[in-house]
PDB file of C-alpha atoms in Angstrom:
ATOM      1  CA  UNK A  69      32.054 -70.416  -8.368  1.00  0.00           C
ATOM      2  CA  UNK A  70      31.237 -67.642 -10.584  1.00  0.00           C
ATOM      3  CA  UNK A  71      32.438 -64.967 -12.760  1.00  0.00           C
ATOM      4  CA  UNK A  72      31.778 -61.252 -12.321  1.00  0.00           C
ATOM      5  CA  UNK A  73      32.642 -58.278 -14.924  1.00  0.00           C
ATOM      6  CA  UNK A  74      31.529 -54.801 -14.812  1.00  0.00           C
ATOM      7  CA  UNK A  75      31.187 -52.317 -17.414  1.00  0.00           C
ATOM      8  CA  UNK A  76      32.174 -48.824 -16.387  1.00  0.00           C
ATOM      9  CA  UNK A  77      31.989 -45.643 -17.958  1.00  0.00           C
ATOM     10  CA  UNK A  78      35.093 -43.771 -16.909  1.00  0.00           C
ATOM     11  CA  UNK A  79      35.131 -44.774 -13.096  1.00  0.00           C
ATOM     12  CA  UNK A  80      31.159 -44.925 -12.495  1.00  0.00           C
ATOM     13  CA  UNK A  81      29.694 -48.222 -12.860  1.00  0.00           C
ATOM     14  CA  UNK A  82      26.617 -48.697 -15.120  1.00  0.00           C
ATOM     15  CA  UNK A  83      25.815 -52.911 -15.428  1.00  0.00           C
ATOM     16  CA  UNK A  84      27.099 -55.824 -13.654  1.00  0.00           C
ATOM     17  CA  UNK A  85      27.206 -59.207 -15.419  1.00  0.00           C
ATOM     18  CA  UNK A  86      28.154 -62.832 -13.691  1.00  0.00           C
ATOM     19  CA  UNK A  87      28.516 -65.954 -15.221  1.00  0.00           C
ATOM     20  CA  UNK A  88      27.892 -69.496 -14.111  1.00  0.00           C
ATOM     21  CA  UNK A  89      30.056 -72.360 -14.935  1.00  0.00           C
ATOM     22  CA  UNK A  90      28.044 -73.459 -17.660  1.00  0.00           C
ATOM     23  CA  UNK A  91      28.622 -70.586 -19.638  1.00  0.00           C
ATOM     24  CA  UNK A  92      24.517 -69.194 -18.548  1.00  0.00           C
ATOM     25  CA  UNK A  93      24.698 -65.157 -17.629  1.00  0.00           C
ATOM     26  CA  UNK A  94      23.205 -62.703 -15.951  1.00  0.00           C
ATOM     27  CA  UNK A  95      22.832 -59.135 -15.806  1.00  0.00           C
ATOM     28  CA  UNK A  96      21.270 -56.098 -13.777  1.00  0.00           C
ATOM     29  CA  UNK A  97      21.661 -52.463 -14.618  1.00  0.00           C
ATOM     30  CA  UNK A  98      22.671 -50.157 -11.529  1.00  0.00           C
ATOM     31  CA  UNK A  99      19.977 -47.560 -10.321  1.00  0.00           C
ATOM     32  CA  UNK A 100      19.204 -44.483 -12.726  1.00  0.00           C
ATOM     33  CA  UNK A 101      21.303 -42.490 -10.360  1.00  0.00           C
ATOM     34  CA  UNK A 102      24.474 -44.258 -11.844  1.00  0.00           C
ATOM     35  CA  UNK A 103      23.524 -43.087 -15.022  1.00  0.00           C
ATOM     36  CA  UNK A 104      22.556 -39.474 -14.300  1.00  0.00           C
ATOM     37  CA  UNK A 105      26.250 -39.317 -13.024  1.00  0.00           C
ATOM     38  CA  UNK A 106      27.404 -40.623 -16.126  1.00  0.00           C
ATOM     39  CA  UNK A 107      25.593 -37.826 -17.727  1.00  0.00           C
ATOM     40  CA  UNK A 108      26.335 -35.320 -15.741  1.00  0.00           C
ATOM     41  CA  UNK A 109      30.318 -35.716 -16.105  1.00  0.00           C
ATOM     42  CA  UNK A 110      29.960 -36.656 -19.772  1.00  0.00           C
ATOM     43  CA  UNK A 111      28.264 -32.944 -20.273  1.00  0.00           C
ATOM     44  CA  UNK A 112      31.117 -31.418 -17.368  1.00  0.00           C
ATOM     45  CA  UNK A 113      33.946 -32.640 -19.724  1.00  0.00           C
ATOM     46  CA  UNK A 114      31.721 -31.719 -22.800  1.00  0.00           C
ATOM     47  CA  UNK A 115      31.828 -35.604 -24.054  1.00  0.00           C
ATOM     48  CA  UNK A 116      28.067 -35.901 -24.961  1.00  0.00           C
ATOM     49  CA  UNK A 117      27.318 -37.438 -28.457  1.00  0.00           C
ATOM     50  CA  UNK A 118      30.900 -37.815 -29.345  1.00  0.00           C
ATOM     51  CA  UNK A 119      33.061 -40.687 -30.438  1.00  0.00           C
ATOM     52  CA  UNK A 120      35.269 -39.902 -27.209  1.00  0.00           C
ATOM     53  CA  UNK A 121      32.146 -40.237 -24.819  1.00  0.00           C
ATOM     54  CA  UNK A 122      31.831 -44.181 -26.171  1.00  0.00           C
ATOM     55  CA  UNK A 123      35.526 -45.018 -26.098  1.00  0.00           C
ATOM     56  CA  UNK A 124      35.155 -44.221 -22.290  1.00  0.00           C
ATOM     57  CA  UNK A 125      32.848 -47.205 -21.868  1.00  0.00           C
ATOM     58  CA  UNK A 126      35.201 -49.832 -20.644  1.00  0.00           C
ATOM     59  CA  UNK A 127      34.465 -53.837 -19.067  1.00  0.00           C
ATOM     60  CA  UNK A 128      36.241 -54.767 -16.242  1.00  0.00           C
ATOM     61  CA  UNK A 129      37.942 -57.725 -15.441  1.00  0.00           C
ATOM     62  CA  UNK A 130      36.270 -61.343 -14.710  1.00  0.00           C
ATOM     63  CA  UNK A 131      36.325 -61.811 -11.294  1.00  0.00           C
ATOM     64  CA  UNK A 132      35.670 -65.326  -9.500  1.00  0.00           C
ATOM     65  CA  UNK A 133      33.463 -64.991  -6.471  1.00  0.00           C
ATOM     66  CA  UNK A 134      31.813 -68.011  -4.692  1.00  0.00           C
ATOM     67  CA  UNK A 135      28.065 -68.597  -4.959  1.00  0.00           C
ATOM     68  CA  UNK A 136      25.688 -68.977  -8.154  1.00  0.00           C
ATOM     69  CA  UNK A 137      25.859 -66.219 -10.797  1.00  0.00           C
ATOM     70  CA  UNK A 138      22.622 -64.798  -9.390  1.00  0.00           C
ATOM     71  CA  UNK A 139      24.011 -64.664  -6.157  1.00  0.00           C
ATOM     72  CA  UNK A 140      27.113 -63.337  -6.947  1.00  0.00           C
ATOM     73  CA  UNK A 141      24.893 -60.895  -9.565  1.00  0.00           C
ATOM     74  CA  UNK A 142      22.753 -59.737  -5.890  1.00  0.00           C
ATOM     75  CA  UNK A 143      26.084 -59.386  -3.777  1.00  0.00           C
ATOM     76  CA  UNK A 144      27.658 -57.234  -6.520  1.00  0.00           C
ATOM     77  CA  UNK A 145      24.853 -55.058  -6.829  1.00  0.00           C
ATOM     78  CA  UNK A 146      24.429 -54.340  -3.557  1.00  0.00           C
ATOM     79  CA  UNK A 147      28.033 -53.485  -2.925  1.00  0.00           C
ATOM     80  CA  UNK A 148      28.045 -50.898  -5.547  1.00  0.00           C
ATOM     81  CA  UNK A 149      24.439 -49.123  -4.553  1.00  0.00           C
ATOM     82  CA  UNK A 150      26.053 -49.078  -0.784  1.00  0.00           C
ATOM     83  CA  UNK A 151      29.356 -46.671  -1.839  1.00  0.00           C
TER      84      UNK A 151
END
């Protein structure tokens, strides 16, 4: 069993991070594309380079999946670069 947590800027996700038993992580970052969207809202709502842009950066909570944290890392991934 693992752990997963995302970190999310506003409701657009940006890195997913799993954790093994053992306390060992890993991480990916989500395509560029993730970000750009980030950016692009950030500059809509006229956030950019302010205080109020970082407060919007928010982790998830840990969720338990089954498989290794790399595996769980891969599944997580995938489901977020498919929406």
């Amino acid at each position: 069993m693992a752990r997963v947590q995302i970190l999310r800027w506003q409701d657009i996700p940006s890195v997913v991070k799993a954790f093994d038993d053992d306390g060992s992580a890993v991480s990916a970052q989500l395509p560029d594309w993730f970000q750009q969207e980030i950016d692009r809202r950030a500059m809509e709502q006229g956030l950019i380079g302010s205080d109020a842009y970082l407060e919007q950066w928010q982790w998830g909570e840990l969720e338990e999946r089954p498989g290794s944290a790399a595996e769980v890392l891969d599944a997580v991934v995938a489901e977020l670069t498919a929406e």
